[in-house]
């Protein structure tokens, strides 16, 4: 496939942008290829600057649950743009979106809109510390919660591939009160809570881990976290930046029937525009400035264009909740095709899938935590990535990400993808 223009743009970008990209995972480093520069997208397809078309299973890392350039969203955004882009003042849109979020997630009684998942998580952690008066937080090895200093400890996503699990530039003091437990390992949580419990402000967890590849919570694990945080008076924070409005309209908390104290959201909630949110019980959220003593602010928070994209996206999802069953069924078909390939070729392939999220690991499995996820054969993953790309299928350029199915993926897309998966 022709990639001259992408190569050219990448060479030039390397001069002006670190790594030629504005987010590390886009650099294709862990699959040893030059990144593709995308020209446009429509529905389930993206087209790169050399005119190559792909069935897109990255979906911008999650926001694209309706596919690219959904007409209803684009129409609304165009109209909003004509009224102006930003005022730095409250708008009715922010109330509409806050209402929709609180309606979708009963555990969220109040919500603050921000501009990225990182900002949402950073602010939620600060609020939890302000509310409890405690300093420690517990995160899980391989969970990624954005790049704020205190959370770049054994993080997932691209932080897993940079071979620098704890980022440089983060003073030791900033991570001193971040404790790390093992996903799906109750004992590791019990040990930390026995030692620090009275000082733990919150346990933050990806209710479905999607930044070490996709790793599902073992039955009872989330319920266990709910119980142990209540036991010690700590808060439970669900980082639903990926699972929010994706696992169900009520997110993972709706899917699993668990009520966290706080929730962070991103990606889908902004409909593809730079917007995220954090929320929870009234008494917790009223700690946030200007009501309470926890400071948090943002020039473009609740931006009129981003809230328009978010509102339209959530409206469509709320009115078409049948989409969730449909995209889960499509993801199941892809998962089965990948498993079949492994069986037929006699190679170890473990596929984890839940709802419209799935991920192929090249290891015996089961893959249920950081160690089993990182036992995957990364060369095999790179080969898989390259063969899919050569056949017009765009999956994550890293083992430690998810494959996302959208409502725009047709049965033909899925059949074609399964065919390629089986042929490889
Ligand atoms: P952002 O700051 O990238 O909007 O969100 C950070 C974040 C927080 N929490 C979870 C569970 C997340 O998955 C993320 C970001 N996800 C990655 C993909 N694994 C974003 C892709 C990228 O870094 O370019």
Tab-separated table of C-alpha atoms and ligand atoms in Angstrom:
chain	number	residue	atom	x	y	z
A	1	UNK	CA	0.000	0.000	0.000
A	2	UNK	CA	1.169	3.511	-0.840
A	3	UNK	CA	2.229	5.526	2.205
A	4	UNK	CA	4.497	8.174	0.648
A	5	UNK	CA	2.487	11.157	1.850
A	6	UNK	CA	2.186	9.815	5.395
A	7	UNK	CA	5.950	9.191	5.417
A	8	UNK	CA	6.614	12.709	4.142
A	9	UNK	CA	4.316	14.347	6.689
A	10	UNK	CA	5.803	12.217	9.449
A	11	UNK	CA	9.380	13.221	8.550
A	12	UNK	CA	8.391	16.884	8.617
A	13	UNK	CA	6.371	16.482	11.822
A	14	UNK	CA	9.396	14.961	13.568
A	15	UNK	CA	11.072	18.359	13.175
A	16	UNK	CA	8.379	20.275	15.029
A	17	UNK	CA	6.479	17.808	17.244
A	18	UNK	CA	8.053	15.366	19.743
A	19	UNK	CA	7.969	11.957	18.045
A	20	UNK	CA	5.976	13.577	15.239
A	21	UNK	CA	2.752	13.012	17.157
A	22	UNK	CA	0.633	14.709	19.791
A	23	UNK	CA	0.068	11.537	21.763
A	24	UNK	CA	2.634	8.705	22.055
A	25	UNK	CA	0.472	5.743	21.082
A	26	UNK	CA	-0.132	7.334	17.654
A	27	UNK	CA	3.562	6.986	16.811
A	28	UNK	CA	3.179	3.283	15.876
A	29	UNK	CA	6.476	2.654	17.720
A	30	UNK	CA	5.372	-0.522	19.428
A	31	UNK	CA	4.415	-2.016	16.028
A	32	UNK	CA	7.574	-0.720	14.346
A	33	UNK	CA	5.907	1.218	11.534
A	34	UNK	CA	5.481	4.785	10.334
A	35	UNK	CA	2.207	6.270	11.545
A	36	UNK	CA	-0.574	6.911	9.066
A	37	UNK	CA	-1.804	10.482	8.710
A	38	UNK	CA	-5.575	10.428	8.406
A	39	UNK	CA	-7.353	12.702	5.931
A	40	UNK	CA	-11.005	12.000	6.770
A	41	UNK	CA	-13.477	9.521	8.178
A	42	UNK	CA	-17.070	8.557	7.481
A	43	UNK	CA	-19.067	5.908	9.336
A	44	UNK	CA	-16.860	2.901	10.041
A	45	UNK	CA	-14.157	4.039	7.587
A	46	UNK	CA	-11.113	6.265	7.735
A	47	UNK	CA	-9.008	7.311	4.739
A	48	UNK	CA	-5.335	8.255	5.064
A	49	UNK	CA	-3.540	11.013	3.163
A	50	UNK	CA	-2.415	8.485	0.517
A	51	UNK	CA	-6.022	7.556	-0.177
A	52	UNK	CA	-5.935	4.156	1.579
A	53	UNK	CA	-9.285	3.279	3.189
A	54	UNK	CA	-9.564	1.225	6.364
A	55	UNK	CA	-12.302	-0.253	8.490
A	56	UNK	CA	-11.534	1.601	11.724
A	57	UNK	CA	-11.537	-0.300	15.039
A	58	UNK	CA	-9.621	2.396	16.934
A	59	UNK	CA	-12.520	4.889	16.727
A	60	UNK	CA	-10.225	7.586	18.142
A	61	UNK	CA	-9.650	5.322	21.225
A	62	UNK	CA	-13.325	5.219	22.099
A	63	UNK	CA	-15.230	8.451	21.303
A	64	UNK	CA	-16.377	7.118	17.932
A	65	UNK	CA	-19.179	4.843	19.125
A	66	UNK	CA	-21.478	6.272	16.408
A	67	UNK	CA	-18.802	6.123	13.718
A	68	UNK	CA	-17.105	9.069	12.040
A	69	UNK	CA	-18.953	12.268	11.014
A	70	UNK	CA	-22.421	11.192	12.145
A	71	UNK	CA	-24.745	13.546	10.169
A	72	UNK	CA	-26.901	14.543	13.189
A	73	UNK	CA	-23.825	15.409	15.268
A	74	UNK	CA	-22.091	17.284	12.444
A	75	UNK	CA	-25.253	19.271	11.649
A	76	UNK	CA	-25.644	20.355	15.278
A	77	UNK	CA	-21.948	21.263	15.585
A	78	UNK	CA	-22.029	23.309	12.384
A	79	UNK	CA	-25.021	25.307	13.683
A	80	UNK	CA	-23.352	25.829	17.068
A	81	UNK	CA	-20.162	27.101	15.420
A	82	UNK	CA	-22.097	29.811	13.603
A	83	UNK	CA	-23.121	31.229	17.007
A	84	UNK	CA	-19.523	31.492	18.239
A	85	UNK	CA	-17.005	29.036	19.660
A	86	UNK	CA	-16.533	29.969	23.309
A	87	UNK	CA	-17.634	32.614	25.782
A	88	UNK	CA	-16.022	31.692	29.104
A	89	UNK	CA	-19.474	32.036	30.615
A	90	UNK	CA	-22.193	29.511	31.505
A	91	UNK	CA	-24.447	28.299	28.698
A	92	UNK	CA	-27.681	26.273	28.704
A	93	UNK	CA	-25.883	23.434	26.934
A	94	UNK	CA	-23.840	22.737	30.065
A	95	UNK	CA	-27.004	22.292	32.103
A	96	UNK	CA	-28.540	20.063	29.421
A	97	UNK	CA	-25.469	17.830	29.346
A	98	UNK	CA	-25.137	17.748	33.137
A	99	UNK	CA	-28.789	16.693	33.331
A	100	UNK	CA	-28.232	13.927	30.767
A	101	UNK	CA	-25.181	12.584	32.637
A	102	UNK	CA	-26.950	12.595	36.021
A	103	UNK	CA	-29.981	10.939	34.395
A	104	UNK	CA	-27.817	8.213	32.830
A	105	UNK	CA	-25.669	7.574	35.934
A	106	UNK	CA	-27.775	7.591	39.136
A	107	UNK	CA	-24.570	7.594	41.248
A	108	UNK	CA	-23.758	11.021	39.777
A	109	UNK	CA	-25.802	13.733	41.490
A	110	UNK	CA	-23.546	16.614	40.404
A	111	UNK	CA	-20.975	16.824	37.639
A	112	UNK	CA	-18.221	19.190	36.512
A	113	UNK	CA	-17.263	19.335	32.840
A	114	UNK	CA	-13.559	19.572	31.920
A	115	UNK	CA	-11.502	19.185	28.738
A	116	UNK	CA	-9.784	15.801	28.967
A	117	UNK	CA	-9.907	12.504	30.803
A	118	UNK	CA	-6.618	13.365	32.479
A	119	UNK	CA	-8.133	16.556	33.840
A	120	UNK	CA	-11.249	14.719	34.981
A	121	UNK	CA	-9.268	12.100	36.913
A	122	UNK	CA	-6.790	14.609	38.366
A	123	UNK	CA	-9.712	16.723	39.620
A	124	UNK	CA	-11.642	13.734	40.969
A	125	UNK	CA	-8.621	12.585	42.972
A	126	UNK	CA	-8.110	16.089	44.392
A	127	UNK	CA	-11.784	16.258	45.318
A	128	UNK	CA	-11.650	12.841	46.993
A	129	UNK	CA	-8.644	13.950	49.039
A	130	UNK	CA	-10.349	17.221	49.938
A	131	UNK	CA	-13.569	15.475	50.943
A	132	UNK	CA	-11.936	12.745	53.066
A	133	UNK	CA	-8.994	14.787	54.353
A	134	UNK	CA	-6.829	11.792	53.467
A	135	UNK	CA	-3.764	11.684	51.179
A	136	UNK	CA	-3.312	8.133	49.872
A	137	UNK	CA	-4.933	6.734	46.761
A	138	UNK	CA	-4.810	3.186	45.450
A	139	UNK	CA	-4.619	2.497	41.729
A	140	UNK	CA	-4.063	-0.780	39.868
A	141	UNK	CA	-0.972	-1.856	37.948
A	142	UNK	CA	-1.736	-1.537	34.256
A	143	UNK	CA	-4.683	0.804	34.741
A	144	UNK	CA	-4.192	4.134	32.983
A	145	UNK	CA	-5.902	7.251	34.249
A	146	UNK	CA	-4.252	9.941	32.128
A	147	UNK	CA	-0.884	11.583	32.633
A	148	UNK	CA	-1.229	13.663	35.812
A	149	UNK	CA	1.906	13.295	37.918
A	150	UNK	CA	0.520	11.297	40.808
A	151	UNK	CA	-1.019	8.665	38.536
A	152	UNK	CA	1.969	7.918	36.289
A	153	UNK	CA	2.842	4.966	38.450
A	154	UNK	CA	2.755	1.552	36.788
A	155	UNK	CA	0.330	3.125	34.318
A	156	UNK	CA	-1.072	1.358	31.285
A	157	UNK	CA	-1.655	2.369	27.659
A	158	UNK	CA	1.377	3.916	25.950
A	159	UNK	CA	3.086	4.303	29.325
A	160	UNK	CA	3.418	0.504	29.183
A	161	UNK	CA	5.207	0.568	25.861
A	162	UNK	CA	7.627	3.392	26.591
A	163	UNK	CA	9.620	1.056	28.865
A	164	UNK	CA	9.524	3.829	31.467
A	165	UNK	CA	6.665	2.635	33.652
A	166	UNK	CA	7.105	5.649	35.946
A	167	UNK	CA	7.578	8.770	33.825
A	168	UNK	CA	10.720	10.841	34.325
A	169	UNK	CA	10.068	14.428	35.384
A	170	UNK	CA	7.778	13.320	38.196
A	171	UNK	CA	9.361	14.134	41.598
A	172	UNK	CA	9.250	11.176	44.021
A	173	UNK	CA	7.095	13.201	46.372
A	174	UNK	CA	4.325	13.404	43.792
A	175	UNK	CA	3.843	9.647	43.742
A	176	UNK	CA	4.615	9.031	47.422
A	177	UNK	CA	0.903	8.763	48.242
A	178	UNK	CA	-0.004	6.622	45.249
A	179	UNK	CA	-0.230	2.948	46.231
A	180	UNK	CA	-0.390	0.228	43.578
A	181	UNK	CA	-2.484	-2.922	43.859
A	182	UNK	CA	-2.924	-5.766	41.370
A	183	UNK	CA	-6.050	-5.917	39.212
A	184	UNK	CA	-8.362	-8.814	40.134
A	185	UNK	CA	-6.166	-9.575	43.166
A	186	UNK	CA	-8.227	-9.019	46.329
A	187	UNK	CA	-5.344	-9.877	48.640
A	188	UNK	CA	-3.165	-7.090	47.218
A	189	UNK	CA	-5.962	-4.623	48.011
A	190	UNK	CA	-6.605	-6.080	51.477
A	191	UNK	CA	-2.908	-5.802	52.349
A	192	UNK	CA	-2.754	-2.145	51.368
A	193	UNK	CA	-6.012	-1.311	53.124
A	194	UNK	CA	-4.891	-3.100	56.300
A	195	UNK	CA	-1.734	-0.991	56.310
A	196	UNK	CA	-3.096	2.326	55.044
A	197	UNK	CA	-6.884	2.055	54.950
A	198	UNK	CA	-7.614	4.893	57.402
A	199	UNK	CA	-5.423	7.179	55.254
A	200	UNK	CA	-6.775	6.096	51.832
A	201	UNK	CA	-8.888	8.818	50.221
A	202	UNK	CA	-9.958	6.618	47.316
A	203	UNK	CA	-9.448	3.511	45.276
A	204	UNK	CA	-9.575	4.351	41.574
A	205	UNK	CA	-10.233	1.560	39.101
A	206	UNK	CA	-11.042	1.015	35.454
A	207	UNK	CA	-14.199	-1.113	35.952
A	208	UNK	CA	-13.130	-2.903	32.785
A	209	UNK	CA	-9.398	-2.464	32.278
A	210	UNK	CA	-8.764	-1.324	28.696
A	211	UNK	CA	-5.227	0.037	28.943
A	212	UNK	CA	-3.339	-3.205	29.333
A	213	UNK	CA	-5.367	-4.581	26.481
A	214	UNK	CA	-8.885	-5.501	27.647
A	215	UNK	CA	-9.014	-7.283	31.007
A	216	UNK	CA	-12.389	-8.022	32.576
A	217	UNK	CA	-13.043	-7.749	36.315
A	218	UNK	CA	-13.301	-11.226	37.839
A	219	UNK	CA	-16.796	-11.971	39.206
A	220	UNK	CA	-17.198	-10.174	42.522
A	221	UNK	CA	-14.050	-8.044	42.216
A	222	UNK	CA	-15.867	-4.724	41.765
A	223	UNK	CA	-18.334	-5.634	44.531
A	224	UNK	CA	-15.304	-6.392	46.736
A	225	UNK	CA	-13.853	-2.925	46.016
A	226	UNK	CA	-17.217	-1.348	46.837
A	227	UNK	CA	-17.344	-3.176	50.175
A	228	UNK	CA	-13.757	-2.590	51.267
A	229	UNK	CA	-13.890	1.152	50.487
A	230	UNK	CA	-17.087	1.422	52.556
A	231	UNK	CA	-15.426	-0.539	55.360
A	232	UNK	CA	-12.534	1.959	55.588
A	233	UNK	CA	-14.458	5.146	54.740
A	234	UNK	CA	-12.565	5.553	51.459
A	235	UNK	CA	-14.224	6.589	48.208
A	236	UNK	CA	-14.584	4.285	45.215
A	237	UNK	CA	-13.848	6.068	41.938
A	238	UNK	CA	-14.820	4.379	38.668
A	239	UNK	CA	-12.682	5.689	35.840
A	240	UNK	CA	-15.254	5.338	33.047
A	241	UNK	CA	-13.401	7.422	30.478
A	242	UNK	CA	-13.549	4.386	28.177
A	243	UNK	CA	-16.501	2.386	29.566
A	244	UNK	CA	-18.785	5.399	30.124
A	245	UNK	CA	-21.728	5.295	27.659
A	246	UNK	CA	-19.930	2.396	25.952
A	247	UNK	CA	-20.674	-0.704	28.028
A	248	UNK	CA	-24.255	0.509	28.375
A	249	UNK	CA	-25.960	3.888	28.420
A	250	UNK	CA	-25.372	3.681	32.180
A	251	UNK	CA	-21.690	2.831	31.662
A	252	UNK	CA	-19.952	-0.005	33.488
A	253	UNK	CA	-21.721	0.922	36.718
A	254	UNK	CA	-25.045	0.349	34.983
A	255	UNK	CA	-23.767	-2.810	33.309
A	256	UNK	CA	-22.465	-4.332	36.583
A	257	UNK	CA	-24.996	-2.698	38.950
A	258	UNK	CA	-22.405	-1.042	41.219
A	259	UNK	CA	-22.654	2.501	42.595
A	260	UNK	CA	-19.240	4.172	42.923
A	261	UNK	CA	-18.879	7.377	44.946
A	262	UNK	CA	-17.327	9.235	42.026
A	263	UNK	CA	-17.091	8.655	38.287
A	264	UNK	CA	-14.797	10.090	35.661
A	265	UNK	CA	-15.940	10.197	32.037
A	266	UNK	CA	-14.443	11.270	28.724
A	267	UNK	CA	-14.342	10.265	25.050
A	268	UNK	CA	-18.000	9.432	24.196
A	269	UNK	CA	-19.381	12.118	26.546
A	270	UNK	CA	-17.755	14.730	24.275
A	271	UNK	CA	-18.874	13.063	21.049
A	272	UNK	CA	-15.333	13.311	19.706
A	273	UNK	CA	-14.689	16.856	20.879
A	274	UNK	CA	-12.244	17.717	23.713
A	275	UNK	CA	-14.522	17.224	26.684
A	276	UNK	CA	-14.646	15.049	29.799
A	277	UNK	CA	-16.345	15.126	33.174
A	278	UNK	CA	-16.140	14.043	36.793
A	279	UNK	CA	-19.059	13.693	39.147
A	280	UNK	CA	-20.550	11.960	42.145
A	281	UNK	CA	-22.586	12.493	45.286
A	282	UNK	CA	-23.719	16.084	45.958
A	283	UNK	CA	-21.868	16.278	49.293
A	284	UNK	CA	-18.618	15.259	47.565
A	285	UNK	CA	-18.985	17.498	44.520
A	286	UNK	CA	-19.919	20.502	46.678
A	287	UNK	CA	-16.325	20.414	47.851
A	288	UNK	CA	-15.380	21.862	44.442
A	289	UNK	CA	-14.771	25.588	43.979
A	290	UNK	CA	-16.531	28.004	44.063
A	291	UNK	CA	-18.761	26.163	46.582
A	292	UNK	CA	-16.054	24.307	48.462
A	293	UNK	CA	-12.316	24.486	49.114
A	294	UNK	CA	-11.118	22.162	46.319
A	295	UNK	CA	-9.925	24.356	43.470
A	296	UNK	CA	-10.471	23.336	39.846
A	297	UNK	CA	-11.035	25.525	36.802
A	298	UNK	CA	-10.781	25.556	32.998
A	299	UNK	CA	-11.036	28.180	30.259
A	300	UNK	CA	-12.792	25.850	27.837
A	301	UNK	CA	-14.633	23.679	30.368
A	302	UNK	CA	-18.172	22.998	29.115
A	303	UNK	CA	-17.298	24.534	25.751
A	304	UNK	CA	-20.418	25.261	23.646
A	305	UNK	CA	-19.208	23.254	20.629
A	306	UNK	CA	-18.002	20.272	22.672
A	307	UNK	CA	-21.211	20.162	24.701
A	308	UNK	CA	-23.202	20.266	21.457
A	309	UNK	CA	-21.337	17.212	20.147
A	310	UNK	CA	-21.743	15.465	23.491
A	311	UNK	CA	-25.457	16.211	23.793
A	312	UNK	CA	-26.222	15.012	20.251
A	313	UNK	CA	-24.186	11.835	20.777
A	314	UNK	CA	-25.882	10.996	24.068
A	315	UNK	CA	-29.318	11.793	22.591
A	316	UNK	CA	-28.746	9.247	19.817
A	317	UNK	CA	-27.411	6.616	22.241
A	318	UNK	CA	-30.294	7.163	24.674
A	319	UNK	CA	-32.857	6.815	21.869
A	320	UNK	CA	-31.122	3.770	20.350
A	321	UNK	CA	-30.058	1.623	23.248
A	322	UNK	CA	-30.514	-1.357	20.974
A	323	UNK	CA	-27.134	-0.332	19.582
A	324	UNK	CA	-25.443	-1.760	22.671
A	325	UNK	CA	-26.624	-5.314	22.036
A	326	UNK	CA	-25.849	-4.969	18.339
A	327	UNK	CA	-22.256	-3.793	18.774
A	328	UNK	CA	-21.650	-6.403	21.464
A	329	UNK	CA	-22.821	-9.138	19.074
A	330	UNK	CA	-20.482	-7.800	16.388
A	331	UNK	CA	-17.582	-7.768	18.844
A	332	UNK	CA	-18.386	-11.371	19.804
A	333	UNK	CA	-18.143	-12.395	16.138
A	334	UNK	CA	-14.736	-10.745	15.820
A	335	UNK	CA	-13.556	-12.394	19.035
A	336	UNK	CA	-14.638	-15.828	17.798
A	337	UNK	CA	-12.874	-15.332	14.454
A	338	UNK	CA	-9.659	-14.466	16.267
A	339	UNK	CA	-9.958	-17.504	18.541
A	340	UNK	CA	-10.617	-19.716	15.520
A	341	UNK	CA	-7.457	-18.380	13.858
A	342	UNK	CA	-5.464	-19.332	16.915
A	343	UNK	CA	-6.920	-22.845	17.017
A	344	UNK	CA	-6.452	-23.455	13.287
A	345	UNK	CA	-2.892	-22.114	13.215
A	346	UNK	CA	-2.006	-23.753	16.511
A	347	UNK	CA	-0.806	-20.453	17.941
A	348	UNK	CA	-1.661	-19.165	21.440
A	349	UNK	CA	-4.353	-16.479	21.104
A	350	UNK	CA	-6.440	-15.278	24.055
A	351	UNK	CA	-9.258	-12.882	23.221
A	352	UNK	CA	-10.979	-10.890	25.970
A	353	UNK	CA	-14.271	-9.288	24.954
A	354	UNK	CA	-17.051	-7.481	26.795
A	355	UNK	CA	-19.712	-5.403	25.051
A	356	UNK	CA	-18.096	-3.597	22.106
A	357	UNK	CA	-14.589	-3.831	23.609
A	358	UNK	CA	-12.207	-6.632	22.714
A	359	UNK	CA	-8.511	-7.398	22.491
A	360	UNK	CA	-6.362	-10.236	21.129
A	361	UNK	CA	-3.393	-11.318	23.279
A	362	UNK	CA	-0.780	-13.651	21.806
A	363	UNK	CA	-0.338	-15.810	24.860
A	364	UNK	CA	-1.908	-18.963	26.325
A	365	UNK	CA	-4.074	-17.079	28.809
A	366	UNK	CA	-6.225	-16.633	30.685
A	367	UNK	CA	-5.376	-12.933	30.662
A	368	UNK	CA	-6.765	-11.469	33.830
A	369	UNK	CA	-4.133	-9.094	35.186
A	370	UNK	CA	-1.023	-7.079	34.355
A	371	UNK	CA	1.409	-10.006	34.413
A	372	UNK	CA	-0.656	-12.254	32.139
A	373	UNK	CA	-1.402	-9.311	29.801
A	374	UNK	CA	2.276	-8.427	29.501
A	375	UNK	CA	3.188	-12.060	28.775
A	376	UNK	CA	1.743	-11.542	25.289
A	377	UNK	CA	4.148	-11.998	22.357
A	378	UNK	CA	4.571	-8.418	21.146
A	379	UNK	CA	6.214	-9.506	17.881
A	380	UNK	CA	3.177	-11.632	17.104
A	381	UNK	CA	0.994	-8.629	17.864
A	382	UNK	CA	3.039	-6.420	15.517
A	383	UNK	CA	2.728	-8.997	12.742
A	384	UNK	CA	-1.039	-9.230	13.345
A	385	UNK	CA	-1.276	-5.436	13.241
A	386	UNK	CA	0.695	-5.235	9.976
A	387	UNK	CA	-1.327	-7.940	8.222
A	388	UNK	CA	-4.624	-6.341	9.274
A	389	UNK	CA	-3.427	-2.957	8.042
A	390	UNK	CA	-2.260	-4.344	4.690
A	391	UNK	CA	-5.766	-5.763	4.299
A	392	UNK	CA	-7.520	-2.487	5.066
A	393	UNK	CA	-8.320	-3.155	8.734
A	394	UNK	CA	-7.120	-0.541	11.256
A	395	UNK	CA	-6.717	-1.974	14.759
A	396	UNK	CA	-4.814	-0.466	17.698
A	397	UNK	CA	-1.092	0.006	16.956
A	398	UNK	CA	-0.288	-1.398	20.388
A	399	UNK	CA	-1.008	-4.602	22.280
A	400	UNK	CA	-2.047	-2.604	25.334
A	401	UNK	CA	-5.110	-0.948	23.840
A	402	UNK	CA	-8.638	-2.048	23.001
A	403	UNK	CA	-10.396	-2.805	19.732
A	404	UNK	CA	-13.593	-0.708	19.563
A	405	UNK	CA	-16.746	-1.595	17.596
A	406	UNK	CA	-19.124	1.224	16.671
A	407	UNK	CA	-22.776	1.424	15.643
A	408	UNK	CA	-21.480	2.327	12.172
A	409	UNK	CA	-19.743	-1.030	11.617
A	410	UNK	CA	-21.952	-2.963	9.194
A	411	UNK	CA	-22.397	-6.718	9.056
A	412	UNK	CA	-20.340	-6.590	5.846
A	413	UNK	CA	-17.518	-4.830	7.719
A	414	UNK	CA	-17.578	-7.514	10.389
A	415	UNK	CA	-17.715	-10.380	7.885
A	416	UNK	CA	-14.834	-8.891	5.898
A	417	UNK	CA	-12.794	-8.435	9.085
A	418	UNK	CA	-13.509	-12.007	10.220
A	419	UNK	CA	-12.474	-13.281	6.802
A	420	UNK	CA	-9.141	-11.449	6.995
A	421	UNK	CA	-8.600	-12.631	10.566
A	422	UNK	CA	-9.180	-16.222	9.526
A	423	UNK	CA	-6.956	-15.965	6.430
A	424	UNK	CA	-3.888	-14.573	8.196
B	1	LIG	P1	-7.301	11.709	28.034
B	1	LIG	O1	-6.547	12.716	28.899
B	1	LIG	O2	-6.392	11.021	27.033
B	1	LIG	O3	-8.549	12.334	27.388
B	1	LIG	O4	-7.898	10.580	28.984
B	1	LIG	C1	-7.023	9.897	29.847
B	1	LIG	C2	-7.630	8.555	30.208
B	1	LIG	C3	-8.185	8.403	31.469
B	1	LIG	N1	-8.737	7.224	31.843
B	1	LIG	C4	-8.786	6.172	30.993
B	1	LIG	C5	-9.413	4.881	31.449
B	1	LIG	C6	-8.239	6.276	29.691
B	1	LIG	O5	-8.271	5.206	28.854
B	1	LIG	C7	-7.658	7.487	29.280
B	1	LIG	C8	-7.036	7.686	27.910
B	1	LIG	N2	-7.070	6.562	27.051
B	1	LIG	C9	-6.028	6.489	26.062
B	1	LIG	C10	-6.203	5.184	25.278
B	1	LIG	N3	-5.859	4.075	26.034
B	1	LIG	C11	-6.012	7.695	25.176
B	1	LIG	C12	-5.214	7.537	23.902
B	1	LIG	C13	-3.966	8.379	23.949
B	1	LIG	O6	-3.319	8.451	25.026
B	1	LIG	O7	-3.644	8.941	22.889
